[in-house]
């Protein structure tokens, strides 16, 4: 376990931010270790990781450059400044194509593996059927990732190395927020291909810029979704709710308003900030970064007592 302060302008011991992590994740807190979080906000970026371990690449038929199309590229950069505004931030290190942290831990496709999977493996979910389970089967326009079948031991190693530690750490951040503020507010940050955005028309016409997923109202208070929607529309974005993305495992698993945790997924159209062909950022990245900070300020000012 290591700790350092990369977001502060000086190296003094009074620097307010602290980043720590393990192989699977990095957390940047809005307060030093031992101090209560200043707000109820916990931000997560589960798909921005870009580490492709050798045990994956040696079994893959696709090159890493193709696999990288599955990444939520630059999303962690968009929200990197938010801990200075009061939000705890956790970001994944391992690539989504290696292990998808926005899935249940054992959503595994039986066709990918040698022999039978344990009874607790969930091989009949819609995400598995689409080739996008915990260990994804496809990437890059539906092409199979692997040149051979995997073993369950390989899948278990990835879950134990990446999935379990990430969610243990996220759970601890949410618990700290609930202890300090009575409520935790989880924002799960993602990006979507421009093609997916074009398939969903916004209220004012044209493709959507941002999709808010609250599991059709089950994962958070409508006041939270409404606040985020108003703020983003005020910043000039075309916003839709729950289509084509209503929220994944993280939103569904943690979004339990009755248990004092509200979760909302935000999907950003990649065309707003990057060239999807060259994978280079555009000028839009700076605008989105500033607007994510503006949204964070609005959320930090929310009376969380209204969400209980």
Tab-separated table of C-alpha atoms in Angstrom:
chain	number	residue	atom	x	y	z
A	1	UNK	CA	0.000	0.000	0.000
A	2	UNK	CA	1.368	3.373	-0.987
A	3	UNK	CA	0.266	6.940	-0.419
A	4	UNK	CA	1.140	10.185	-2.124
A	5	UNK	CA	-0.458	13.522	-3.005
A	6	UNK	CA	-0.417	14.034	-6.779
A	7	UNK	CA	-3.137	16.678	-7.042
A	8	UNK	CA	-1.748	19.239	-4.619
A	9	UNK	CA	0.555	22.042	-5.584
A	10	UNK	CA	2.941	21.564	-2.654
A	11	UNK	CA	4.542	18.687	-0.808
A	12	UNK	CA	3.752	19.848	2.698
A	13	UNK	CA	2.167	17.569	5.230
A	14	UNK	CA	-0.865	19.852	5.258
A	15	UNK	CA	-1.767	19.016	1.661
A	16	UNK	CA	-5.474	18.137	1.756
A	17	UNK	CA	-5.589	15.291	-0.760
A	18	UNK	CA	-4.264	11.791	-0.395
A	19	UNK	CA	-4.126	9.096	-3.065
A	20	UNK	CA	-3.621	5.461	-2.214
A	21	UNK	CA	-4.158	2.205	-3.972
A	22	UNK	CA	-3.341	-1.368	-4.762
A	23	UNK	CA	-2.947	-3.342	-7.986
A	24	UNK	CA	-6.623	-3.008	-8.894
A	25	UNK	CA	-7.455	0.606	-8.106
A	26	UNK	CA	-6.471	4.079	-7.013
A	27	UNK	CA	-8.447	6.142	-4.547
A	28	UNK	CA	-8.050	9.875	-4.160
A	29	UNK	CA	-9.783	11.080	-1.042
A	30	UNK	CA	-10.993	14.563	-0.348
A	31	UNK	CA	-9.528	14.349	3.168
A	32	UNK	CA	-6.432	12.665	4.621
A	33	UNK	CA	-6.620	9.186	6.100
A	34	UNK	CA	-8.453	9.188	9.394
A	35	UNK	CA	-10.426	12.342	8.643
A	36	UNK	CA	-14.120	12.086	7.744
A	37	UNK	CA	-15.007	12.804	4.114
A	38	UNK	CA	-16.177	16.402	3.675
A	39	UNK	CA	-19.172	15.411	1.509
A	40	UNK	CA	-21.314	12.337	0.880
A	41	UNK	CA	-19.979	12.087	-2.690
A	42	UNK	CA	-18.142	9.002	-3.958
A	43	UNK	CA	-17.157	9.013	-7.644
A	44	UNK	CA	-16.092	5.862	-9.504
A	45	UNK	CA	-14.525	5.170	-12.892
A	46	UNK	CA	-14.532	1.376	-13.330
A	47	UNK	CA	-13.775	1.233	-17.061
A	48	UNK	CA	-10.914	3.733	-17.461
A	49	UNK	CA	-8.176	1.216	-16.619
A	50	UNK	CA	-5.532	0.524	-19.257
A	51	UNK	CA	-3.438	-2.319	-17.792
A	52	UNK	CA	-3.435	-5.543	-19.855
A	53	UNK	CA	-1.599	-8.296	-17.949
A	54	UNK	CA	0.468	-10.852	-19.808
A	55	UNK	CA	-1.803	-13.719	-18.803
A	56	UNK	CA	-4.485	-12.081	-20.934
A	57	UNK	CA	-2.446	-10.887	-23.896
A	58	UNK	CA	-0.760	-14.282	-24.297
A	59	UNK	CA	-4.180	-15.946	-24.656
A	60	UNK	CA	-5.773	-13.246	-26.837
A	61	UNK	CA	-6.175	-13.264	-30.591
A	62	UNK	CA	-6.789	-9.505	-30.713
A	63	UNK	CA	-4.009	-6.939	-30.252
A	64	UNK	CA	-4.133	-4.578	-27.297
A	65	UNK	CA	-4.804	-1.634	-29.607
A	66	UNK	CA	-8.086	-3.266	-30.647
A	67	UNK	CA	-8.975	-4.169	-27.071
A	68	UNK	CA	-8.515	-0.558	-26.027
A	69	UNK	CA	-11.714	0.383	-27.866
A	70	UNK	CA	-13.531	-1.074	-24.840
A	71	UNK	CA	-11.948	1.434	-22.456
A	72	UNK	CA	-13.789	4.473	-21.169
A	73	UNK	CA	-10.804	6.483	-22.307
A	74	UNK	CA	-10.052	9.751	-20.468
A	75	UNK	CA	-13.034	9.474	-18.117
A	76	UNK	CA	-10.674	9.315	-15.154
A	77	UNK	CA	-9.072	12.532	-16.406
A	78	UNK	CA	-12.455	14.229	-16.702
A	79	UNK	CA	-13.144	13.650	-13.002
A	80	UNK	CA	-9.553	13.846	-11.717
A	81	UNK	CA	-10.054	17.259	-10.136
A	82	UNK	CA	-13.212	16.415	-8.239
A	83	UNK	CA	-11.555	15.271	-4.968
A	84	UNK	CA	-10.430	18.857	-4.463
A	85	UNK	CA	-14.138	19.716	-4.483
A	86	UNK	CA	-15.110	17.106	-1.902
A	87	UNK	CA	-15.698	13.852	-3.793
A	88	UNK	CA	-13.817	10.667	-3.013
A	89	UNK	CA	-12.669	9.161	-6.319
A	90	UNK	CA	-11.870	5.530	-7.134
A	91	UNK	CA	-10.538	4.525	-10.555
A	92	UNK	CA	-9.752	1.100	-11.928
A	93	UNK	CA	-6.282	0.169	-13.133
A	94	UNK	CA	-6.996	-3.045	-15.020
A	95	UNK	CA	-8.624	-2.802	-18.427
A	96	UNK	CA	-12.288	-3.612	-18.811
A	97	UNK	CA	-11.436	-6.288	-21.383
A	98	UNK	CA	-9.385	-8.074	-18.698
A	99	UNK	CA	-12.121	-8.019	-16.051
A	100	UNK	CA	-15.272	-5.912	-16.075
A	101	UNK	CA	-15.850	-4.324	-12.676
A	102	UNK	CA	-19.354	-3.237	-13.640
A	103	UNK	CA	-20.548	-6.850	-13.624
A	104	UNK	CA	-21.408	-9.323	-10.928
A	105	UNK	CA	-18.221	-11.150	-9.933
A	106	UNK	CA	-19.238	-14.455	-11.528
A	107	UNK	CA	-21.122	-13.504	-14.704
A	108	UNK	CA	-19.212	-15.989	-16.842
A	109	UNK	CA	-19.970	-17.393	-20.288
A	110	UNK	CA	-19.736	-21.215	-20.117
A	111	UNK	CA	-18.725	-21.341	-23.792
A	112	UNK	CA	-15.492	-19.495	-22.981
A	113	UNK	CA	-14.208	-22.040	-20.479
A	114	UNK	CA	-12.836	-25.539	-20.343
A	115	UNK	CA	-15.040	-27.896	-18.372
A	116	UNK	CA	-18.023	-26.937	-16.248
A	117	UNK	CA	-18.226	-23.795	-14.174
A	118	UNK	CA	-19.193	-23.828	-10.479
A	119	UNK	CA	-22.888	-23.716	-9.678
A	120	UNK	CA	-22.603	-20.147	-8.414
A	121	UNK	CA	-21.430	-18.887	-11.811
A	122	UNK	CA	-24.186	-16.949	-13.587
A	123	UNK	CA	-24.017	-17.924	-17.240
A	124	UNK	CA	-27.499	-16.918	-18.374
A	125	UNK	CA	-27.586	-13.161	-17.883
A	126	UNK	CA	-28.287	-10.747	-20.714
A	127	UNK	CA	-24.772	-9.339	-20.392
A	128	UNK	CA	-23.215	-12.788	-20.755
A	129	UNK	CA	-25.421	-13.470	-23.787
A	130	UNK	CA	-24.085	-10.275	-25.365
A	131	UNK	CA	-20.495	-11.453	-24.810
A	132	UNK	CA	-19.906	-8.861	-22.100
A	133	UNK	CA	-19.706	-10.788	-18.853
A	134	UNK	CA	-17.204	-10.352	-16.043
A	135	UNK	CA	-14.567	-11.789	-18.370
A	136	UNK	CA	-15.685	-10.344	-21.724
A	137	UNK	CA	-15.824	-12.685	-24.685
A	138	UNK	CA	-15.857	-10.030	-27.406
A	139	UNK	CA	-14.387	-6.616	-28.166
A	140	UNK	CA	-13.942	-4.316	-31.138
A	141	UNK	CA	-17.190	-4.694	-33.106
A	142	UNK	CA	-18.023	-8.092	-31.708
A	143	UNK	CA	-14.779	-9.901	-32.432
A	144	UNK	CA	-13.800	-12.789	-30.120
A	145	UNK	CA	-10.992	-11.802	-27.767
A	146	UNK	CA	-9.409	-15.182	-27.105
A	147	UNK	CA	-7.593	-17.707	-29.254
A	148	UNK	CA	-8.300	-20.529	-26.789
A	149	UNK	CA	-10.673	-21.447	-24.013
A	150	UNK	CA	-9.868	-20.167	-20.550
A	151	UNK	CA	-9.900	-22.115	-17.325
A	152	UNK	CA	-12.083	-21.224	-14.374
A	153	UNK	CA	-8.878	-20.828	-12.352
A	154	UNK	CA	-7.880	-17.976	-14.675
A	155	UNK	CA	-11.220	-16.265	-14.177
A	156	UNK	CA	-11.036	-16.737	-10.415
A	157	UNK	CA	-7.559	-15.213	-10.340
A	158	UNK	CA	-8.835	-12.097	-12.121
A	159	UNK	CA	-11.815	-11.743	-9.799
A	160	UNK	CA	-9.587	-12.096	-6.731
A	161	UNK	CA	-6.911	-9.759	-8.115
A	162	UNK	CA	-9.131	-7.009	-9.470
A	163	UNK	CA	-12.887	-7.295	-8.968
A	164	UNK	CA	-13.001	-8.121	-5.264
A	165	UNK	CA	-10.413	-5.531	-4.109
A	166	UNK	CA	-12.012	-2.770	-6.183
A	167	UNK	CA	-15.470	-3.373	-4.768
A	168	UNK	CA	-14.150	-3.837	-1.240
A	169	UNK	CA	-12.491	-0.426	-1.547
A	170	UNK	CA	-15.583	1.177	-3.062
A	171	UNK	CA	-17.738	-0.271	-0.298
A	172	UNK	CA	-15.419	1.226	2.324
A	173	UNK	CA	-15.671	4.682	0.756
A	174	UNK	CA	-19.450	4.491	0.733
A	175	UNK	CA	-19.497	3.326	4.349
A	176	UNK	CA	-17.301	6.278	5.342
A	177	UNK	CA	-19.681	8.678	3.584
A	178	UNK	CA	-22.708	7.168	5.332
A	179	UNK	CA	-20.978	7.362	8.707
A	180	UNK	CA	-20.075	11.024	8.244
A	181	UNK	CA	-23.203	12.277	6.491
A	182	UNK	CA	-25.932	9.707	7.045
A	183	UNK	CA	-26.139	9.079	3.304
A	184	UNK	CA	-23.736	8.116	0.505
A	185	UNK	CA	-24.092	9.411	-3.066
A	186	UNK	CA	-22.313	7.281	-5.667
A	187	UNK	CA	-21.772	8.616	-9.176
A	188	UNK	CA	-20.488	5.930	-11.550
A	189	UNK	CA	-18.779	7.630	-14.505
A	190	UNK	CA	-18.659	6.022	-17.971
A	191	UNK	CA	-18.420	6.876	-21.647
A	192	UNK	CA	-20.308	5.490	-24.636
A	193	UNK	CA	-19.467	5.188	-28.340
A	194	UNK	CA	-20.868	7.946	-30.508
A	195	UNK	CA	-22.822	5.290	-32.422
A	196	UNK	CA	-24.762	4.406	-29.259
A	197	UNK	CA	-25.488	8.090	-28.610
A	198	UNK	CA	-26.784	8.572	-32.157
A	199	UNK	CA	-29.310	5.809	-31.574
A	200	UNK	CA	-30.989	7.752	-28.763
A	201	UNK	CA	-32.705	11.051	-29.516
A	202	UNK	CA	-32.638	13.785	-26.906
A	203	UNK	CA	-35.623	15.955	-25.982
A	204	UNK	CA	-34.558	18.813	-28.202
A	205	UNK	CA	-33.704	16.554	-31.128
A	206	UNK	CA	-30.371	15.184	-32.222
A	207	UNK	CA	-28.230	12.516	-30.581
A	208	UNK	CA	-27.865	12.549	-26.825
A	209	UNK	CA	-24.712	13.806	-25.158
A	210	UNK	CA	-25.193	12.198	-21.764
A	211	UNK	CA	-27.309	9.323	-20.461
A	212	UNK	CA	-28.293	9.201	-16.798
A	213	UNK	CA	-28.967	5.701	-15.505
A	214	UNK	CA	-30.833	5.335	-12.228
A	215	UNK	CA	-32.399	1.913	-12.864
A	216	UNK	CA	-35.656	3.681	-13.753
A	217	UNK	CA	-35.777	5.397	-10.386
A	218	UNK	CA	-34.885	2.387	-8.236
A	219	UNK	CA	-31.223	3.250	-7.555
A	220	UNK	CA	-31.508	6.789	-6.197
A	221	UNK	CA	-33.853	9.538	-5.139
A	222	UNK	CA	-35.517	11.325	-8.064
A	223	UNK	CA	-34.157	14.527	-6.535
A	224	UNK	CA	-30.622	13.370	-7.305
A	225	UNK	CA	-31.364	12.442	-10.915
A	226	UNK	CA	-33.299	15.655	-11.378
A	227	UNK	CA	-30.504	17.808	-9.993
A	228	UNK	CA	-27.879	16.205	-12.234
A	229	UNK	CA	-30.148	16.482	-15.265
A	230	UNK	CA	-30.854	20.176	-14.666
A	231	UNK	CA	-27.219	21.027	-14.076
A	232	UNK	CA	-26.054	19.237	-17.224
A	233	UNK	CA	-28.798	20.719	-19.366
A	234	UNK	CA	-27.902	24.122	-17.973
A	235	UNK	CA	-24.349	23.513	-19.174
A	236	UNK	CA	-25.680	22.876	-22.679
A	237	UNK	CA	-25.797	19.077	-22.845
A	238	UNK	CA	-28.597	16.987	-24.327
A	239	UNK	CA	-29.538	14.544	-21.596
A	240	UNK	CA	-31.702	11.417	-21.625
A	241	UNK	CA	-32.554	8.951	-18.897
A	242	UNK	CA	-32.082	5.176	-18.794
A	243	UNK	CA	-31.808	4.553	-22.534
A	244	UNK	CA	-29.796	2.924	-23.864
A	245	UNK	CA	-28.085	2.535	-20.460
A	246	UNK	CA	-30.083	2.264	-17.241
A	247	UNK	CA	-27.084	1.449	-15.060
A	248	UNK	CA	-24.995	-1.674	-14.621
A	249	UNK	CA	-24.014	-3.849	-11.696
A	250	UNK	CA	-22.538	-0.984	-9.694
A	251	UNK	CA	-25.676	1.132	-9.891
A	252	UNK	CA	-27.954	-1.826	-9.215
A	253	UNK	CA	-25.862	-3.344	-6.412
A	254	UNK	CA	-25.098	-0.171	-4.453
A	255	UNK	CA	-28.137	1.920	-5.309
A	256	UNK	CA	-30.307	1.188	-2.293
A	257	UNK	CA	-32.007	4.405	-1.170
A	258	UNK	CA	-33.739	2.585	1.685
A	259	UNK	CA	-30.277	1.657	2.975
A	260	UNK	CA	-28.965	5.228	2.651
A	261	UNK	CA	-26.973	4.814	-0.560
A	262	UNK	CA	-28.019	6.535	-3.781
A	263	UNK	CA	-26.304	5.549	-7.046
A	264	UNK	CA	-26.445	7.188	-10.466
A	265	UNK	CA	-24.600	6.210	-13.650
A	266	UNK	CA	-23.404	8.917	-16.045
A	267	UNK	CA	-22.559	7.948	-19.644
A	268	UNK	CA	-20.761	10.544	-21.764
A	269	UNK	CA	-20.758	10.524	-25.569
A	270	UNK	CA	-17.096	10.005	-26.528
A	271	UNK	CA	-17.490	12.215	-29.589
A	272	UNK	CA	-17.693	15.161	-27.185
A	273	UNK	CA	-14.070	14.826	-26.134
A	274	UNK	CA	-12.077	12.390	-28.280
A	275	UNK	CA	-11.453	11.061	-31.766
A	276	UNK	CA	-12.645	7.461	-31.543
A	277	UNK	CA	-10.497	6.397	-34.505
A	278	UNK	CA	-7.167	7.812	-33.354
A	279	UNK	CA	-8.049	7.677	-29.638
A	280	UNK	CA	-6.696	11.195	-29.238
A	281	UNK	CA	-8.429	13.746	-26.998
A	282	UNK	CA	-9.985	16.811	-28.594
A	283	UNK	CA	-10.561	20.305	-27.246
A	284	UNK	CA	-13.806	19.028	-25.775
A	285	UNK	CA	-11.889	17.248	-23.020
A	286	UNK	CA	-11.092	20.535	-21.283
A	287	UNK	CA	-14.720	21.652	-21.453
A	288	UNK	CA	-16.005	18.370	-20.024
A	289	UNK	CA	-13.420	18.464	-17.254
A	290	UNK	CA	-14.545	21.955	-16.243
A	291	UNK	CA	-18.193	20.961	-16.451
A	292	UNK	CA	-17.648	17.832	-14.343
A	293	UNK	CA	-16.194	20.113	-11.689
A	294	UNK	CA	-19.187	22.439	-11.974
A	295	UNK	CA	-21.514	19.476	-11.504
A	296	UNK	CA	-19.480	18.330	-8.502
A	297	UNK	CA	-19.861	21.752	-6.887
A	298	UNK	CA	-23.622	21.533	-7.342
A	299	UNK	CA	-23.725	18.039	-5.860
A	300	UNK	CA	-21.517	19.072	-2.951
A	301	UNK	CA	-24.043	21.801	-2.164
A	302	UNK	CA	-26.962	19.371	-2.116
A	303	UNK	CA	-28.717	18.957	1.219
A	304	UNK	CA	-28.370	15.177	1.447
A	305	UNK	CA	-30.983	15.170	4.200
A	306	UNK	CA	-33.510	15.644	1.389
A	307	UNK	CA	-32.475	12.270	-0.062
A	308	UNK	CA	-33.164	10.225	3.063
